[in-house]
Structures are given as structure tokens and as C-alpha cells.
């Protein structure tokens, strides 16, 4: 629970000062805050006083983190009084919203009975004060007043850094303007409410009155005597401050100013001034001066850190030492004091000047970092031994500066010189000039090369940064290592100079072929050319450039090798397609694939045939061009031998090929369908060939040839083309609004006019296609329009200023649309504040006139615009908008209106209760603001849009459907109900099973709900008819037939079960499979006519099974896995092709190579031959790679698990004497294994 406190001036002042009252600063101990109770009643009286004092101790209160302040604005002082209804989003609400966003405070507004404004502000203290100030300034009428106080008091009103002024403005909620210091005006202007102005005026007068009691005294005394007034370490002036109570301000030594300022009470200021004047007069009478010359470099030792040495001299001798400014070249120091004290002071000055010695040691600059040592170890040892010695290194210079006491400096100098001598013996350096473009190769990837050189030769290598644009590489370290490193770097640089880079253009589709699987092929190339680096582009870059880098000769050899490799790839990837009649594909393949295998081997090509279940007749041949053509001729020869086909060639210009083929091949496909068995082949695009090949039966080929020539002649006549160039900005004007201009030209001439698409590079090209006469006429019309567009004119029109904002808002969207639609016409509106209603239009004459008419139409729409409110409950707004607002966007486009939805009311609270006893009229309801949708536009369009909007509001209607039919309406896994919802675009709610309700609710648009109701009722009638049909006595007919158990097992095989199931579905009869009847009897029940047909079908199946034979064949067990294929796909395909049943032995069988084939004799022979061919092919291809383990792993790939065969041998008998009842939950259980289904699990979430 948050605490609430009322803001008061006292608490605000306390908050600003950061402190607490004096009596609250004390923190009590635990015993003081919680004193112990008396042990017995007798002691209570003795200690009552002590306990009372303990409990009466004032404990510091806990301050609230959130405060609330309430204040009122009378009606006469309200700035906005013309709001028609409070809270309707007027200016006051907007202002408060803006203030809340800027300050973080929460603001609540309410109206009093006298129409005054009550404002409650809640939040942190600072936020509340800032919000209160802004509210008063923006919602309350402002008055102003002036108050005059002396100019010197203004700065006290402002305070340090303006804090006092800010505090005063926040406290009084006013704006206080103080004149600038150079302005002689004394008046301070206060702006705000009357109450705030009075408070601010009172506070300012209090500040001025307080300052009237104070005095300021300025003494102009020579700067040289200021140290005597201040005293050593400023002790004298501090003592004067304490004794007199005045504040004495002496300018610092670096400021050349003689004035000393004294402030405080008048008596205190007068006393301090007299004391200071007496000190000045005394020192001026008694003191004298002497001057000495001291080196400039020693001055800082005389001054000491923060001037401590000068204060020490003043303290011990009473003499002031005056030092020349640091920026002055003077070396003269002046000592001022009594004559007998000047001698000792001078001695101290010389002693301090010579207390520090400065020595410079010479060492090569490159040795500096070695002298310093790793992480400053070497220098650190010296400074630890001699802490008063300061050692300074300067970049680029060979001097090392030592500064400190004489003895310690000499010791440090000896140690550093020893380090330098040792390093010069052990270290050497050299510099190598290497072209900067080779630096990255010297460094290597992630610094690999340079790090190896550093570690191998124990040296440091400094390579300049790229911005330095320097080629100088510096090597430092062991002399021998330096020379070896230099030699290697020079060799690398020399090699880099002879290195070249070459880019080879290789189509990206060949990259993978060149690289090979796991990079095997490219590894061979790199092994062959080890000095060449081959870089392929990233696949995401879609680049064809392969980069070769290395020695020039090697790069050339590698480039030649890769070019030859690419040429071979291009030649071997040539592809052509031929169309072969589907019935001849099996002859081309040959028995066991012998024919196609022979063609592939002899022509060295890859030949891909379409799948057997595909309708495609295209065979694709891939390889070298001449080999592909040879393979094509051999395949076509096979087709010619099998059919009396003829081939003819027709010459059609290549430019007409696309028009003759038609959109997606529709025209040429129509000819091929009309001329049965004919195939028409056009040359590939870009070949430039005019030859079109026709193949098929002789008579049909001639017929197709005539039709093709007639079509080409027609297209040639109607395919005359002309081109016209026009600026892209003129295209929309040529097209016209809604295509009116271009449609008129097309209707008049009959020509087709094609404008460039956005992705075309030639943006100005307009193409005209059609008959020559029509094209010439259309070209003339367009040239006339363009001529008018090229005549640039400038015109003006009058548009009232109140409409200007509509055209220039949203970054000038309306103006951009005008420019795009009317040939780039430029429309210029006057600047804001110009008070002009004339606008300028510049562009082509026709474009300007059309733009003027359009602007006038927009103005008429704006003047005729009205707003219509439509009440739609907020819960339906999302449904009205549609997915991504598509429905509402369609309404705005169709009716040219603007639709505004209200802000969403997240609270979803009921309407507020009536207040003050003002009961509303009976039956009258006040609509919520969150339910009101506003439509803006012309009156008639708003009404049409309103009707369309209301039509989108969802409605819910109930449909009476018997509870027994609900699960059939839902369908398997909700498929039925989901299909209906998608078809009718509604939401259908089916009550849960535990309610057993007959009411189904349909929710959606009114028209969709009506269609859904009709569809639902139609489905109910179908289900009722099915139930009536099931209850019909016609379904109770039963017939039996006998068959041997072995044949019944045959019918339960895969093919037999499929056949029985097909008959059962088609004829709608029932063949139950119980286990307690005779195994030789099959009982069929159903309609009388259907049972007879079923009996006949089963008898045919039994007779077919009697003709079947079983034959075993030995197949190498190592090939079983490949014959079966992944998940039995290959063997299943073979069984379907040869119409047989193939069974492989179980793992661990005595004869693992025995395969059993069952079927008709001819089919069995063909299947066995196919299996033997596969065995031979796999053994020859696999060789020693085939392993027996492959066979053992086929258990997971077998086409049918063993349990399936066991289950399918169940005897087919009848267990019931009548047809099962589909309405029985026992025979046809509900989904979910008997569990009550969830309401939304079947058909997904609600749409509304």
C-alpha cells in the first residue's frame, strides 16, 4: 500500500535543502525507541518520568515517496471554457496528457458544480511540483505584475546557479523574469495566477528586506600587501572572519586585482574593515623589499606544491615572497618584509631553490621501453628505492629527465646509465622499408605470421598503422635475431612484389562441382599448385568471381588448369529434352533396364525418365553436346521403329515464337491437343533458330503444320511494334486516372500499349503492339499528348488558408500524389504565417489544368465533409477491421472516406453509476466512447460506408441440431466443422458433450451466418437420411459362402484385403472378421443387390487366387537391403509393377538367400527375372562394399512387418447377425479414446 502525503511549503523547503529539522536529526537507540516495560507495579511510579521521556522522544518520521496535491481553478480563470462536454478529448485533456508524459506525474481532472476545475496530481515530489507549475501555466488564465527591489538584491533572488529562482517558481507556480545585469531596470516581472503572483511578490520582498540589513565594503589595497592580510596558510583572515562575523574575500595570487570585499552585518563589516586597514598601514610603514635572481627552472621548488613553501617562509620569517608569473621570462624574485627578517627569508629561498637537482641522461629513443621494463618493472625498482626522484621520458626524444634531491638523483642516474649500457650490449635494432600494401601479409591472419617471427627470433616487430601511411618496419631485440627476422621479412616482401591476383569468372552453379564433396577436388588442385591461394565467394553473395593469388607464373598455370576444368564441366552439363510417347518409355528402358543402360554407356550421357505415375512425356539427356545428340537420335529411332511417326520442320521467325506459344504455352498446347499424338518442339530461347519441329502420326503432323503456319501468319500481321520515349513522370498522366486516357487510345486504335514495369532498366521506353495501321495511329495520339506535356506553364489558383494544412500535412503526401498522377506538376503553397491564399502550379499545360481540377475536387470534398458516428461494441472492432485491417481499408477505398476507431478501453468496466440523483430517462443508454467509430467524408458516402460497416458486425444465431448428430457434424479430428467454418467464414460453436444441448451457435457476418445455417441444415438432413437408411430393413439381408482356409488366407493378403476393402466401400456392404465361427465360411450382410455383387466379386478373387503359384528364388543376401529400398519403397514398386507378392526371409533364417514370389505364373517369371537383374547389377557395382550387415539392418526398412501378415490371416467370418448401429457409441466411439473432447480442440480457436 503506497502512502500519500500532502505537499507543504515546509516539506518542500526541507526536500530542496536535503536535510531534516534539527529535532529530527537525532537517531534514537533501540532502548530509547522501545523502552522496557516495568517489571512490577510498584516500580511503575518511580520510573514514570523516565519512561515518559523515553516514549516522548521524537522519532524521525518515514517520508512518503509518493505525494498527492489537489488544487482548484475557478471557472472565471479557466483558459478553455468552450468544451461542449468535459472528458471528450478536448484541449484540457490533451494538455494534461502532454504534462503527464513530460513530468511522469499522474493527473486527474474533475468538474465542480460551479464548473470550476479540480485537479489532483500524484507522483514523486519533483514531478508533482513541475506538473503543478505547467498545469497552472497552461490551463489557468495568466496575470502579471511587477515588483521593484534594488538592483544589487536581484542576484540574491536568483541564487547560486539559479537554484533560488527555480525553487521560488516551483513553490509559487509562477514565471519570474529578472532583468539582465546590464539592464538598469529595477522591476521584476511575475506571471501566473493571482494567488501565485501574491506569494511570489511576498517572497521577493522578504529576500530584499533581508539584504537591506546587510552591508558590503570594498577596500582597494595594493596586491603586494594581501599576503600579510591573509597570513600564512590564510590563518589571519580566517581569524578575522571568526572574530568579526563578516565574510572577507581576498583575490587569489594569480588574479591581479587590488580589491578586497567584506560582506555581512553593518557593524561586523565596519570592524573588519578597520582591522584590515590597520594591518595594511602597519606593513606599509615597516616593510622594505629586496630582489634576487633565481633560474626560472627553480622557481617551482621555491613555490612548492600548492604554494606550501611560500607559506612556510611567511610563517617562519613574516616575509612575503613575490614570484613572477609562469608565462613571464623574468627570473627576478621580490622579498617584502621587515629589514631584520629579510636575511633569514633569503637564506630559505636559496635553500629551497637548490633542494632539487635536474639531470638529463642520454639514451636512444628505441631503448626507452626496455629501460622502463615490462609493466614498468625496471623504473619501478628505482622509484621504490628513491621515492623523491621523478623520472620523465619524452616520446621521440633521446633525453631522460631526472628530478629530485641531489644525492638521490645521482644514485638514480648511475642506475639508469648501467641499464642503458647493458641494453646496448644485448640489444640491437634495424628498420626496413616495406610497401604498406604488403603489411597485412606480413602480419598474417589474426597475426599468425608476425607472432611466429617474434617467437622464433625473440624480437619485437613494429609495423605502422594504416592511417600513418608509412612503410617503415622496425625490428628490435637480440642482434642475431634482428638480422634473421629482417632477412625473412625482406624475403616475404620480395615474394609479395612478385605475387599477383587474378579473378576468374566461373558460374556459381559450377562452384560445388569444382570444390567436390568435402573439398576433395579443390584439395587436389591446391596440392598441384601449392603456392596459389584459391578463394571462392560466399554462396550468399551470388558472385561468379573466383580469386587466385600467388606467384605470377603459378597463378597463370592454375588459371589455365581451372579454365580447362570449367570447359569440361560446361560441356558435360549440356542438357536437352525430347518428348517421347508415354507408351514407348518401357521399350526404351528395356527388359531389366538393358536398353537404357546400353544407350547411357555407349553415349556417356545421363538420361532421366519421368516417374511411371507421372503424366510427363519428357526425357532429359545430360552430358557433352555431341553425346547428347547421339543419345537423342537413338531414342527417337526406337520411337520411330515402334510407331509410324513422321517428323516435319516449319520455319517461323524467332521473334514470333513467344506469341505463337502463348501465355504459359496455351496456344501451342491447344494445337497438340487438337492433333492427337503430335509433339511440337521450339528451339531454345536465344539460339536464333527459326526451325520448329513437329513429330507424330503423318496425318496429324500435316494438320498441326497447317494450324501452326496459320497462327504464325496471324501473329505476324498483329505483331507490328513501335517504340516511343517519354519521361517516367509523364507515364501516369498518359495512363490517366483509373487508366481513362490509355483506355481511350486503345479503344480508338485497337493497339496494345505497354509501359515499362518498375524493375526494368529502360524507364522511358513505351512499346506499342498491334496492326501497323493501329500502331501508327496510337503513336500519333501519344505524341500529341507528349507535345502538350512538354509545354511548361505556370498558373495560380486560390485555395483558402484553412485548407492548406490538408495538402501539406503528412510530409506533403497529397502533393506527392498530385505530382505522380499529373506528370510531375509542382504545386507550391505559401509559407506558414504568410496569410496568402494563392498557390502556384508549374508543369505541362494539360497537367496543370488537370491538377487544378483535382485540387478543386479535393476542396469541394473538404467543404462537404461531415462526420458520422457509428456505435459498434468494442468486442467486435477486431472482427470489423479484418486481418491486418483489410476490411476497413476496403471500405475507405470503395467509399472515399476516413474511418477512425476509438482507443481501446482495457478496463472493460461497466458504465459508471448515476451521480447526484440525476436518473436517466427510462430505456435511454449512453454509448461508451470506446464503442463509437467515426466516419468522415461526404454525407452520401458516409452513409454508404456506415451501412457497409454495420454489415461487418458479427451476429450470432442459434441452430437446433439433435445432440446425436453433433459428432458427425464435427467429423474426424474436427475436419467437418473446420471445413464448414472455412467455407462460410464463420465460427461454429458446438456445446460440450456433458451439456447434451441441441443448440449450435453460428457467429459471423449476417450474410455468412445465413449461408452457414443453410449449409448446416443441409448437412443435418443428409445425416438424418443416412440414419433412416441404416434403420431400413433392406440392410438386414445376409448371405454366406464357403471357401478353403488357405484361399481365405490368400484373400487376406495385401492385394486381397485391398480388393475386399474396395468392394466394401463401393457397395457399402459389411464383412466382419470374428474368430469364433467356422474358418471356412464367409458371411456377407447388407443391401440385397449389393450382397450379390460382393459375393460375385469374392468368387472372382478366390478363382484368381487358385491360379496363383509360389516360386522360390535364391538372391544374394547382401543385395536384399538395396532391393527392398528405404522403408520398402523399391520392393513395393516392383510388386505393384509385376502384380506379385515378394517375401524376404526373416533374420536368422536357415536359408537367408531364399526369396518367395507369389502371383500369376507369367507375372512371377517377370518378377524373378527383374530380381536377378537387380542382383547382378548391385553385385557388380558394389563389389566388396556390400556387407552382410546391410541385410541384418533391413528389419527397419521392410515393407511390411511380420505381424501384419499374421494379423491378415485371421479367418473371415461373421460375428453378428445384423448390421452395426452407427449411432452406437460402443460400435463407433467418439474421438479421444472415450475422453470428453475439449471445446476448441477439434476446430481451433474462435475467430470472434
Short mmCIF file of N, CA, C and O in Angstrom, two decimals, residues 342-396:
data_model
loop_
_atom_site.label_atom_id
_atom_site.label_comp_id
_atom_site.label_asym_id
_atom_site.label_seq_id
_atom_site.Cartn_x
_atom_site.Cartn_y
_atom_site.Cartn_z
N UNK A 342 64.56 39.91 6.45
CA UNK A 342 64.81 39.62 5.03
C UNK A 342 65.96 38.65 4.85
O UNK A 342 65.95 37.81 3.94
N UNK A 343 66.99 38.74 5.69
CA UNK A 343 68.16 37.85 5.57
C UNK A 343 67.77 36.39 5.72
O UNK A 343 68.06 35.55 4.85
N UNK A 344 67.14 36.01 6.88
CA UNK A 344 66.72 34.60 7.02
C UNK A 344 65.79 34.15 5.90
O UNK A 344 65.88 33.00 5.44
N UNK A 345 64.92 35.03 5.44
CA UNK A 345 64.00 34.64 4.36
C UNK A 345 64.75 34.36 3.08
O UNK A 345 64.44 33.40 2.35
N UNK A 346 65.77 35.20 2.79
CA UNK A 346 66.56 34.99 1.58
C UNK A 346 67.31 33.66 1.64
O UNK A 346 67.41 32.93 0.65
N UNK A 347 67.83 33.35 2.84
CA UNK A 347 68.53 32.07 3.00
C UNK A 347 67.60 30.91 2.70
O UNK A 347 67.98 29.93 2.01
N UNK A 348 66.38 30.98 3.19
CA UNK A 348 65.41 29.89 2.94
C UNK A 348 65.06 29.80 1.45
O UNK A 348 64.89 28.71 0.90
N UNK A 349 64.98 30.93 0.77
CA UNK A 349 64.65 30.93 -0.66
C UNK A 349 65.72 30.20 -1.43
O UNK A 349 65.44 29.34 -2.29
N UNK A 350 67.01 30.50 -1.12
CA UNK A 350 68.10 29.84 -1.84
C UNK A 350 68.15 28.35 -1.51
O UNK A 350 68.43 27.50 -2.37
N UNK A 351 67.88 28.04 -0.25
CA UNK A 351 67.90 26.63 0.14
C UNK A 351 66.84 25.83 -0.61
O UNK A 351 67.09 24.71 -1.08
N UNK A 352 65.65 26.36 -0.74
CA UNK A 352 64.59 25.65 -1.43
C UNK A 352 64.86 25.59 -2.93
O UNK A 352 64.50 24.61 -3.60
N UNK A 353 65.50 26.63 -3.47
CA UNK A 353 65.80 26.61 -4.91
C UNK A 353 66.81 25.53 -5.24
O UNK A 353 66.75 24.92 -6.32
N UNK A 354 67.77 25.28 -4.30
CA UNK A 354 68.80 24.29 -4.58
C UNK A 354 68.50 22.93 -3.97
O UNK A 354 69.33 22.03 -4.01
N UNK A 355 67.32 22.78 -3.41
CA UNK A 355 66.98 21.50 -2.77
C UNK A 355 66.67 20.43 -3.80
O UNK A 355 66.66 19.24 -3.48
N UNK A 356 66.42 20.79 -5.02
CA UNK A 356 66.08 19.84 -6.07
C UNK A 356 67.06 20.00 -7.21
O UNK A 356 67.39 21.11 -7.62
N UNK A 357 67.56 18.81 -7.76
CA UNK A 357 68.50 18.81 -8.86
C UNK A 357 67.86 18.18 -10.09
O UNK A 357 67.11 17.21 -9.98
N UNK A 358 68.15 18.70 -11.26
CA UNK A 358 67.62 18.18 -12.53
C UNK A 358 68.79 17.70 -13.37
O UNK A 358 69.74 18.46 -13.61
N UNK A 359 68.72 16.43 -13.79
CA UNK A 359 69.78 15.83 -14.59
C UNK A 359 69.14 15.18 -15.80
O UNK A 359 68.05 14.59 -15.71
N UNK A 360 69.82 15.24 -16.96
CA UNK A 360 69.33 14.59 -18.17
C UNK A 360 70.31 13.50 -18.58
O UNK A 360 71.52 13.71 -18.64
N UNK A 361 69.76 12.31 -18.86
CA UNK A 361 70.55 11.15 -19.28
C UNK A 361 70.21 10.86 -20.73
O UNK A 361 69.03 10.83 -21.10
N UNK A 362 71.24 10.64 -21.56
CA UNK A 362 71.03 10.39 -22.99
C UNK A 362 70.91 8.89 -23.24
O UNK A 362 71.75 8.10 -22.79
N UNK A 363 69.83 8.50 -23.95
CA UNK A 363 69.61 7.09 -24.32
C UNK A 363 68.80 7.08 -25.60
O UNK A 363 67.89 7.90 -25.78
N UNK A 364 69.11 6.16 -26.56
CA UNK A 364 68.33 6.09 -27.80
C UNK A 364 66.83 5.94 -27.50
O UNK A 364 66.45 5.22 -26.56
N UNK A 365 66.03 6.60 -28.29
CA UNK A 365 64.59 6.57 -28.03
C UNK A 365 64.01 5.17 -28.09
O UNK A 365 63.09 4.83 -27.36
N UNK A 366 64.58 4.29 -28.95
CA UNK A 366 64.01 2.95 -29.08
C UNK A 366 64.29 2.08 -27.85
O UNK A 366 63.64 1.04 -27.65
N UNK A 367 65.27 2.54 -27.01
CA UNK A 367 65.58 1.79 -25.81
C UNK A 367 64.69 2.15 -24.62
O UNK A 367 64.72 1.47 -23.60
N UNK A 368 63.93 3.23 -24.77
CA UNK A 368 63.18 3.74 -23.62
C UNK A 368 62.26 2.68 -23.03
O UNK A 368 62.18 2.52 -21.80
N UNK A 369 61.54 1.95 -23.88
CA UNK A 369 60.57 0.99 -23.34
C UNK A 369 61.27 -0.19 -22.66
O UNK A 369 60.73 -0.80 -21.74
N UNK A 370 62.51 -0.51 -23.11
CA UNK A 370 63.26 -1.56 -22.45
C UNK A 370 63.81 -1.08 -21.11
O UNK A 370 63.94 -1.85 -20.17
N UNK A 371 64.17 0.23 -21.07
CA UNK A 371 64.63 0.81 -19.79
C UNK A 371 63.49 0.79 -18.78
O UNK A 371 63.68 0.46 -17.61
N UNK A 372 62.30 1.15 -19.25
CA UNK A 372 61.12 1.15 -18.36
C UNK A 372 60.82 -0.28 -17.90
O UNK A 372 60.48 -0.52 -16.75
N UNK A 373 60.97 -1.25 -18.81
CA UNK A 373 60.71 -2.65 -18.47
C UNK A 373 59.25 -3.01 -18.64
O UNK A 373 58.38 -2.15 -18.81
N UNK A 374 58.99 -4.31 -18.59
CA UNK A 374 57.63 -4.80 -18.75
C UNK A 374 56.77 -4.34 -17.58
O UNK A 374 57.09 -4.58 -16.42
N UNK A 375 55.72 -3.62 -17.91
CA UNK A 375 54.80 -3.05 -16.91
C UNK A 375 55.53 -2.15 -15.92
O UNK A 375 55.15 -2.04 -14.76
N UNK A 376 56.63 -1.49 -16.41
CA UNK A 376 57.35 -0.52 -15.58
C UNK A 376 58.18 -1.13 -14.48
O UNK A 376 58.49 -0.46 -13.48
N UNK A 377 58.63 -2.41 -14.65
CA UNK A 377 59.36 -3.08 -13.56
C UNK A 377 60.69 -2.41 -13.26
O UNK A 377 61.03 -2.17 -12.09
N UNK A 378 61.51 -2.10 -14.31
CA UNK A 378 62.83 -1.52 -14.08
C UNK A 378 62.75 -0.16 -13.39
O UNK A 378 63.43 0.09 -12.38
N UNK A 379 61.95 0.73 -13.93
CA UNK A 379 61.80 2.06 -13.33
C UNK A 379 61.15 1.96 -11.97
O UNK A 379 61.45 2.73 -11.05
N UNK A 380 60.24 0.99 -11.82
CA UNK A 380 59.56 0.82 -10.53
C UNK A 380 60.53 0.52 -9.41
O UNK A 380 60.38 1.01 -8.28
N UNK A 381 61.55 -0.30 -9.70
CA UNK A 381 62.54 -0.61 -8.66
C UNK A 381 63.30 0.66 -8.24
O UNK A 381 63.57 0.87 -7.05
N UNK A 382 63.64 1.51 -9.21
CA UNK A 382 64.38 2.74 -8.88
C UNK A 382 63.51 3.68 -8.07
O UNK A 382 63.96 4.25 -7.05
N UNK A 383 62.27 3.88 -8.47
CA UNK A 383 61.40 4.83 -7.76
C UNK A 383 61.03 4.33 -6.38
O UNK A 383 60.74 5.15 -5.48
N UNK A 384 61.01 3.00 -6.17
CA UNK A 384 60.73 2.48 -4.83
C UNK A 384 61.90 2.76 -3.90
O UNK A 384 61.72 3.08 -2.72
N UNK A 385 63.13 2.61 -4.44
CA UNK A 385 64.31 2.91 -3.62
C UNK A 385 64.46 4.40 -3.38
O UNK A 385 64.84 4.83 -2.29
N UNK A 386 64.15 5.20 -4.42
CA UNK A 386 64.34 6.66 -4.35
C UNK A 386 63.01 7.33 -4.65
O UNK A 386 62.76 7.83 -5.75
N UNK A 387 62.08 7.33 -3.71
CA UNK A 387 60.72 7.80 -3.99
C UNK A 387 60.63 9.28 -4.34
O UNK A 387 59.66 9.71 -4.97
N UNK A 388 61.64 10.10 -3.93
CA UNK A 388 61.55 11.54 -4.18
C UNK A 388 62.14 11.93 -5.54
O UNK A 388 62.17 13.09 -5.89
N UNK A 389 62.57 10.93 -6.32
CA UNK A 389 63.13 11.21 -7.65
C UNK A 389 62.01 11.02 -8.69
O UNK A 389 61.32 9.99 -8.70
N UNK A 390 61.87 12.02 -9.53
CA UNK A 390 60.88 11.97 -10.61
C UNK A 390 61.62 11.73 -11.93
O UNK A 390 62.53 12.47 -12.28
N UNK A 391 61.25 10.65 -12.65
CA UNK A 391 61.90 10.27 -13.91
C UNK A 391 60.89 10.48 -15.02
O UNK A 391 59.78 9.95 -14.97
N UNK A 392 61.29 11.22 -16.04
CA UNK A 392 60.37 11.57 -17.13
C UNK A 392 60.98 11.17 -18.47
O UNK A 392 62.12 11.54 -18.79
N UNK A 393 60.21 10.39 -19.27
CA UNK A 393 60.59 10.01 -20.63
C UNK A 393 59.74 10.82 -21.60
O UNK A 393 58.53 10.99 -21.38
N UNK A 394 60.36 11.29 -22.70
CA UNK A 394 59.64 12.07 -23.71
C UNK A 394 59.67 11.30 -25.02
O UNK A 394 60.75 10.88 -25.48
N UNK A 395 58.48 11.09 -25.61
CA UNK A 395 58.38 10.34 -26.87
C UNK A 395 59.16 11.03 -27.98
O UNK A 395 59.07 12.26 -28.17
N UNK A 396 59.95 10.23 -28.71
CA UNK A 396 60.68 10.75 -29.85
C UNK A 396 61.98 11.45 -29.51
O UNK A 396 62.74 11.83 -30.41
#
